[in-house]
Coordinates of C-alpha atoms in Angstrom, one line a residue:
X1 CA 79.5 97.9 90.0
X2 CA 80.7 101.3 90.2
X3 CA 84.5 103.1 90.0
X4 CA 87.2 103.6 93.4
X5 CA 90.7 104.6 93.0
X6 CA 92.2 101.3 94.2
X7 CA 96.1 101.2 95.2
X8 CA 97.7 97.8 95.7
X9 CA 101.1 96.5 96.9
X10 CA 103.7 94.3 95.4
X11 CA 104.6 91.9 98.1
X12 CA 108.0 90.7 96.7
X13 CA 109.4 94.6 95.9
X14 CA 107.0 96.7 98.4
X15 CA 105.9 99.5 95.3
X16 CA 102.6 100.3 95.5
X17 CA 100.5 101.0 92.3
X18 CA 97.2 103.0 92.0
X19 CA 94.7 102.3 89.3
X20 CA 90.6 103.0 88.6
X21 CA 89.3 99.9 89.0
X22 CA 85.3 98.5 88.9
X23 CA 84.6 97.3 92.4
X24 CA 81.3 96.0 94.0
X25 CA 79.2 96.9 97.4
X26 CA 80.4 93.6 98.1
X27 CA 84.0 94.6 98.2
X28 CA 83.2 97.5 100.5
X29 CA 84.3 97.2 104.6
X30 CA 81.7 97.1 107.0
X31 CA 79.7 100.5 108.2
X32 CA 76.5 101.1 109.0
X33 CA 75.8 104.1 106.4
X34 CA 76.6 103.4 102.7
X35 CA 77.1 107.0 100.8
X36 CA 77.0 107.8 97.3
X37 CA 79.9 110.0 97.0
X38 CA 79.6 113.1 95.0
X39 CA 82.9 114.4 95.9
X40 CA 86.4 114.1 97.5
X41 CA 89.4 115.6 97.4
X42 CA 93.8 115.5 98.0
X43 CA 95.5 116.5 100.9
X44 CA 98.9 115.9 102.1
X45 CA 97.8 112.4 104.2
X46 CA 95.9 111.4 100.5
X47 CA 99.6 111.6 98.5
X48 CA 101.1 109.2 101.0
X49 CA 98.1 106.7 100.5
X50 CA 98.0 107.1 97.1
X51 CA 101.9 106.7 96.6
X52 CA 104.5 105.3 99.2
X53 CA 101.3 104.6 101.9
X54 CA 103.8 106.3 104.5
X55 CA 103.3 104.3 107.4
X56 CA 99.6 104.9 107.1
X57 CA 97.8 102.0 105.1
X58 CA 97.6 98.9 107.0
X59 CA 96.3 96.4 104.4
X60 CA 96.2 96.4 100.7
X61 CA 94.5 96.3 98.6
X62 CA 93.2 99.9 99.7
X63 CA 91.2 102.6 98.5
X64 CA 92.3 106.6 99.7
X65 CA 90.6 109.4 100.5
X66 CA 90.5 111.1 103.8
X67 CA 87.4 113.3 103.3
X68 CA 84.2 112.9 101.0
X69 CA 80.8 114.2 101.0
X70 CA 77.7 112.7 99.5
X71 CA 74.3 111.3 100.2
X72 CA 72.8 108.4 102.1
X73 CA 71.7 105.8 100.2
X74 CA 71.3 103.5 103.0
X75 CA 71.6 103.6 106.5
X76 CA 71.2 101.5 109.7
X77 CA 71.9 104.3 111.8
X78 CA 69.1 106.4 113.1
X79 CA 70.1 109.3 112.9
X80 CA 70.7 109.4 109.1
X81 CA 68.6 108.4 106.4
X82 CA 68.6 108.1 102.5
X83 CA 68.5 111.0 100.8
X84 CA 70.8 113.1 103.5
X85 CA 73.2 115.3 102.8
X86 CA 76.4 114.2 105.1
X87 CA 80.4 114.6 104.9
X88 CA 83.5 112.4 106.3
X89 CA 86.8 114.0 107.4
X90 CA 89.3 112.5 109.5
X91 CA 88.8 109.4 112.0
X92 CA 91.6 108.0 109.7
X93 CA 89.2 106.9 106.9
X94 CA 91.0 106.7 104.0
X95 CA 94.5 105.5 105.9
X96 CA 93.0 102.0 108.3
X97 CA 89.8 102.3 106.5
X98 CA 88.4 102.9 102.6
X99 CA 88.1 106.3 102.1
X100 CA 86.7 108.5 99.2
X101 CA 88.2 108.0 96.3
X102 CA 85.0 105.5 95.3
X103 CA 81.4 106.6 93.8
X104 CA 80.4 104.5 96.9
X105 CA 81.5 104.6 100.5
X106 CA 80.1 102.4 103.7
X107 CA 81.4 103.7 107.2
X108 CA 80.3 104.1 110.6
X109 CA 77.1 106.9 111.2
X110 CA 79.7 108.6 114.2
X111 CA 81.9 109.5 111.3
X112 CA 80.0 111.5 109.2
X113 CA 78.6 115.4 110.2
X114 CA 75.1 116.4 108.4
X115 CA 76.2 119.0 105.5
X116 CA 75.2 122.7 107.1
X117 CA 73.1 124.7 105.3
X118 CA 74.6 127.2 103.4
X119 CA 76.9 124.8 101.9
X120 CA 76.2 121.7 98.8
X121 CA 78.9 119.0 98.4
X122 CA 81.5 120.1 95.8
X123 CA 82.0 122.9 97.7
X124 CA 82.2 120.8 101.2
X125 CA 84.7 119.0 99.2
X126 CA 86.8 122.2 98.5
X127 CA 87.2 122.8 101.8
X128 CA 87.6 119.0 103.1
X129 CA 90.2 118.3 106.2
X130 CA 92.4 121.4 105.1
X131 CA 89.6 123.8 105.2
X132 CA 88.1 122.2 108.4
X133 CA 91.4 122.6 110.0
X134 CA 91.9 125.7 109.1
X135 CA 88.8 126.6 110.7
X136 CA 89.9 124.8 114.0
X137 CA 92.6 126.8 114.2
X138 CA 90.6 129.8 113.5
X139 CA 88.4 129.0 116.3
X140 CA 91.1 128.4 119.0
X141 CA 92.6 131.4 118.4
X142 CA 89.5 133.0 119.3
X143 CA 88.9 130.8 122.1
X144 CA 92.6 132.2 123.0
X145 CA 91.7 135.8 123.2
X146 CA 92.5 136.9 119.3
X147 CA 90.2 139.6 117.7
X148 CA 90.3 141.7 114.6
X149 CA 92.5 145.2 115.4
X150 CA 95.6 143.4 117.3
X151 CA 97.8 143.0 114.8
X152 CA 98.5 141.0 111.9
X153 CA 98.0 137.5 112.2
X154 CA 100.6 135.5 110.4
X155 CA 99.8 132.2 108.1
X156 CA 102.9 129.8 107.5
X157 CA 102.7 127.8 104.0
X158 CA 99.8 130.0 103.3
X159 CA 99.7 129.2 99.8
X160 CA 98.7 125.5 100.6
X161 CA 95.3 124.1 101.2
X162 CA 94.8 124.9 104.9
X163 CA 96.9 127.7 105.0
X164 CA 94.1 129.3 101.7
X165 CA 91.4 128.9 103.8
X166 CA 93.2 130.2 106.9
X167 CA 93.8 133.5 105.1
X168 CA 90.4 133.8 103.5
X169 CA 88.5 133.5 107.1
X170 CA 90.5 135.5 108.4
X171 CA 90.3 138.3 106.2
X172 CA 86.8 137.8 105.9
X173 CA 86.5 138.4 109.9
X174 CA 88.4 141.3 109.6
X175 CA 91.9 140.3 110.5
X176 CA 95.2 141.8 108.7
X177 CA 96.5 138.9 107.0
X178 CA 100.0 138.0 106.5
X179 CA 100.9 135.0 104.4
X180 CA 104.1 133.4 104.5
X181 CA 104.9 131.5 100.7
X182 CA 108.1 129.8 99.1
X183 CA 106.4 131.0 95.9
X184 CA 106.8 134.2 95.0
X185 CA 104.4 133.5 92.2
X186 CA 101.9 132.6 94.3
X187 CA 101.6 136.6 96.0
X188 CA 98.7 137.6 93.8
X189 CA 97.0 134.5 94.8
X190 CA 97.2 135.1 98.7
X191 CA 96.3 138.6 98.0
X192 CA 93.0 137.5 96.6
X193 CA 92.3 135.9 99.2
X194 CA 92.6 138.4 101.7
X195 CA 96.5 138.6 102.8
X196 CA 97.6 142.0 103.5
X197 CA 101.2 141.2 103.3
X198 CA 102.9 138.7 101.5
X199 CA 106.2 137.3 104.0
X200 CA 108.9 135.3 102.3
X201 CA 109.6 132.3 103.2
X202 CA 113.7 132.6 103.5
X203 CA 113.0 135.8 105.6
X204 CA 111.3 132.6 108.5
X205 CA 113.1 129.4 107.9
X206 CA 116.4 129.9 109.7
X207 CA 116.9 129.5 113.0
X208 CA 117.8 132.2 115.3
X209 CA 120.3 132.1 118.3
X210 CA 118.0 134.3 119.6
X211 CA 114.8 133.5 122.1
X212 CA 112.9 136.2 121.8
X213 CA 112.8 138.7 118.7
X214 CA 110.5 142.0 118.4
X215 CA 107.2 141.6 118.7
X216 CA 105.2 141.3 115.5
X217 CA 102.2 138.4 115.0
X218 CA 98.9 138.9 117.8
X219 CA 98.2 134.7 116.3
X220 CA 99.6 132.1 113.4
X221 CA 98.3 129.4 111.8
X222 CA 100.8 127.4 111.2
X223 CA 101.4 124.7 109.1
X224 CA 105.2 124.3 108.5
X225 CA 106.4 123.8 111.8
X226 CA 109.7 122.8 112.3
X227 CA 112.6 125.9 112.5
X228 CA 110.1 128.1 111.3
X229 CA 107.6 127.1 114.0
X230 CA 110.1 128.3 116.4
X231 CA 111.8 131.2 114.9
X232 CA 108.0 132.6 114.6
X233 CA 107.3 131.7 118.5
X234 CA 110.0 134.7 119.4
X235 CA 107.6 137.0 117.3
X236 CA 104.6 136.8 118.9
X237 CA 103.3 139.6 121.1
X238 CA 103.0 139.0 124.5
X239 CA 100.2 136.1 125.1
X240 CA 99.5 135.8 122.0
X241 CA 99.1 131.8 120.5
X242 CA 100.2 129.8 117.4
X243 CA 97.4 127.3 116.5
X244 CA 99.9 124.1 114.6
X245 CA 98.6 122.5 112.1
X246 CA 101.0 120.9 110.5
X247 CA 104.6 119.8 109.6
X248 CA 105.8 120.8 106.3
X249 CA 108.8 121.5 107.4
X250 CA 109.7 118.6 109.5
X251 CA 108.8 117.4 113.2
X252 CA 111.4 118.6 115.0
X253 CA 110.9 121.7 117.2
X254 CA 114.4 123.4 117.7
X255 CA 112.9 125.8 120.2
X256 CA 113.3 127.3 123.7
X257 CA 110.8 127.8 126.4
X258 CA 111.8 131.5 126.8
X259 CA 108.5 132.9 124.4
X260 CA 106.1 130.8 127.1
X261 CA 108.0 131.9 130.0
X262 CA 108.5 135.4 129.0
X263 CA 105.7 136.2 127.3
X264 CA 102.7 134.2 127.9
X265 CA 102.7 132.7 124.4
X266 CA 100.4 129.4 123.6
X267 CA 101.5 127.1 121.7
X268 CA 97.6 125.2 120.2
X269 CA 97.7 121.8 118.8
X270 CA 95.0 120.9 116.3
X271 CA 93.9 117.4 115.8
X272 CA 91.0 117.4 112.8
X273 CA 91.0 113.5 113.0
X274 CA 89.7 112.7 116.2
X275 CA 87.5 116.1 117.1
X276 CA 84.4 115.4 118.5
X277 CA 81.7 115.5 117.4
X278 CA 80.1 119.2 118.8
X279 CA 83.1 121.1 118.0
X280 CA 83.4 119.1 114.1
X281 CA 79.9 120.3 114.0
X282 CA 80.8 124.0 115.4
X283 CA 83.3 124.2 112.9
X284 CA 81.0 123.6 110.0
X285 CA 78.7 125.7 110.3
X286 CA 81.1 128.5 111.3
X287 CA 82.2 127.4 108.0
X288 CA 79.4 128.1 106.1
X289 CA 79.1 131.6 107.6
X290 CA 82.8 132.7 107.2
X291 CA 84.4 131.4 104.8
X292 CA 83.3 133.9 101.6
X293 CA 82.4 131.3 98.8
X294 CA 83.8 133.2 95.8
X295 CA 87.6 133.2 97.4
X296 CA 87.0 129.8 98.1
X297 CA 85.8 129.3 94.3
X298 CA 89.1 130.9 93.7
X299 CA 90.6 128.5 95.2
X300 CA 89.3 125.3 93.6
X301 CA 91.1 122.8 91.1
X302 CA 88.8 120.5 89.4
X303 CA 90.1 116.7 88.8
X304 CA 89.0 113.1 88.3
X305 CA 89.6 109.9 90.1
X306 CA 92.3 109.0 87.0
X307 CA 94.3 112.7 87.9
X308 CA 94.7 110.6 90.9
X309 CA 98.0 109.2 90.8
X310 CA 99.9 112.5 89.7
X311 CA 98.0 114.8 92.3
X312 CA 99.1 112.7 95.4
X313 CA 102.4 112.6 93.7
X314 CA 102.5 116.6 93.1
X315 CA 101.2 117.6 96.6
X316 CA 103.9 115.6 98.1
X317 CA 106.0 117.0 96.3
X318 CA 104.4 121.0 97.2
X319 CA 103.5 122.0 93.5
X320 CA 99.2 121.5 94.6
X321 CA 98.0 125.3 94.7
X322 CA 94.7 125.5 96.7
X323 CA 92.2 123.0 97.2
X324 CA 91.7 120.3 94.4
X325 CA 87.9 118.9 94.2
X326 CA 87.4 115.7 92.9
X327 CA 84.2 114.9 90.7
X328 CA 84.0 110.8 91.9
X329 CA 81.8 110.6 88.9
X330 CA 83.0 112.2 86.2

């Protein structure tokens, strides 16, 4: 028997209620790799499953936990075997199937990545889906055209746990950094990290009547979207692209197509669930290389599976600074 965050539903009132429970390998879904998990750890997507399930979890009971890293301790698929090193983001483990918050996981072998030298598991776990994301985006700005000596390249909701690792890579690769925060408090943070200039968020999240404004940003990671997404797409310099992450600040895009039209800007969606497999594996490694482990020790939050319940409800509700890693086992 071992420990799993375990949330069920009320079927009469529809509240969901999370609570450490002991669960068996018996109770685990089908997978062809079981993994003793070292660590996990709480993004937005984990709040929802933890709390209100937000459209995500199909059945209860359920266990969270979009990204975990671990070792093999059994494995039907060839290309893994005990003892290995691997981690799980995305491929919506954690929403339709049991996810990380356990001290044992069983999942499908096409799931997991082999850890890349360089990095061990906690610190996998501090980067997780945001960090990984974060590094997408990275990476298709490059693809885009972006280097180091265009301009500053702006991060929305930097103070969060992609936008963290947005800013550290990028200072680390030589890019003027500037992060965009709601929390003033959080300025010496980013500036640790590697932000140059600190943007407030007021001074972004109005809309403008305006299509085009003065040229400012060469890229953005973004991960507000929303009317900030478009006031910041009349910023950027001519063909310069905004790599969207995520939706912070709502789905809606109340935009015009004058920035593409007029000057060549991209506009990049990044999907970290469904990635294949080469560029997940790209990713990680360019992890391990650029990402500069003391900011990202900087960045880390320790907790437990019981700081559970309160973390998904504080990340929901934006007061989760950084990245939190959870010890499975402690």
């Amino acid at each position: 028997m071992f420990n799993a965050l375990v949330v069920t539903k009320d079927t009469e009132s529809g509240k969901t209620a999370a609570n450490v429970q002991s669960i068996g390998l018996d109770d685990l879904p089908a997978g062809d790799v079981t993994v003793a998990v070292d660590y996990s750890t709480v993004n937005y997507k984990d709040g929802l499953c933890i709390g209100p399930g937000g459209g995500l979890v199909r059945n209860y009971p359920h266990v969270p936990g979009i990204d975990f890293a671990g070792t093999v301790e059994a494995s039907d698929d060839p290309r893994y075997a005990p003892g290995d090193k691997v981690v799980l983001t995305g491929w919506r483990v954690g929403e339709a199937h049991w996810g990380g918050y356990t001290q044992k996981a069983r999942v499908k072998g096409d799931w997991l990545v082999p850890l890349p030298d360089g990095l061990d598991t906690r610190r996998a776990m501090a980067v997780g889906t945001a960090g990984f994301t974060a590094m997408l985006a990275v990476m298709a700005l490059e693809d885009h055209g972006l280097k180091p000596g265009q301009g500053p390249v702006l991060v929305t909701g930097a103070a969060g746990g992609v936008g963290s690792v947005a800013t550290a890579i990028l200072a680390n690769l030589g890019y003027e950094v500037a992060g965009v925060t709601g929390r003033p408090e959080t300025g010496d943070y980013l500036k640790s990290l590697g932000a140059s200039q600190i943007v407030a968020r007021e001074e972004l999240n109005e809309t403008t009547k305006r299509p085009l404004e003065g040229e400012t940003w060469s890229g953005c990671v973004d991960a507000v979207g929303g009317a900030m997404l478009a006031r910041v797409l009349g910023q950027m310099k001519y063909g310069a692209s905004v790599a969207a992450v995520g939706l912070a600040g709502g789905a809606g895009l109340p935009a015009t197509v004058i920035p593409f039209l007029l000057r060549g800007v991209n506009l990049l969606g990044i999907d970290s669930v469904m990635q294949p497999y080469d560029n997940r594996l790209r990713a990680w490694q360019r992890v391990a290389t650029d990402l500069p482990m003391d900011k990202l020790e900087a960045m880390i939050q320790p907790a437990t599976l019981s700081d559970l319940p309160k973390l998904g409800a504080d990340i929901l509700a934006g007061q989760v600074k950084g990245r939190v890693v959870v010890d499975v086992n402690a």
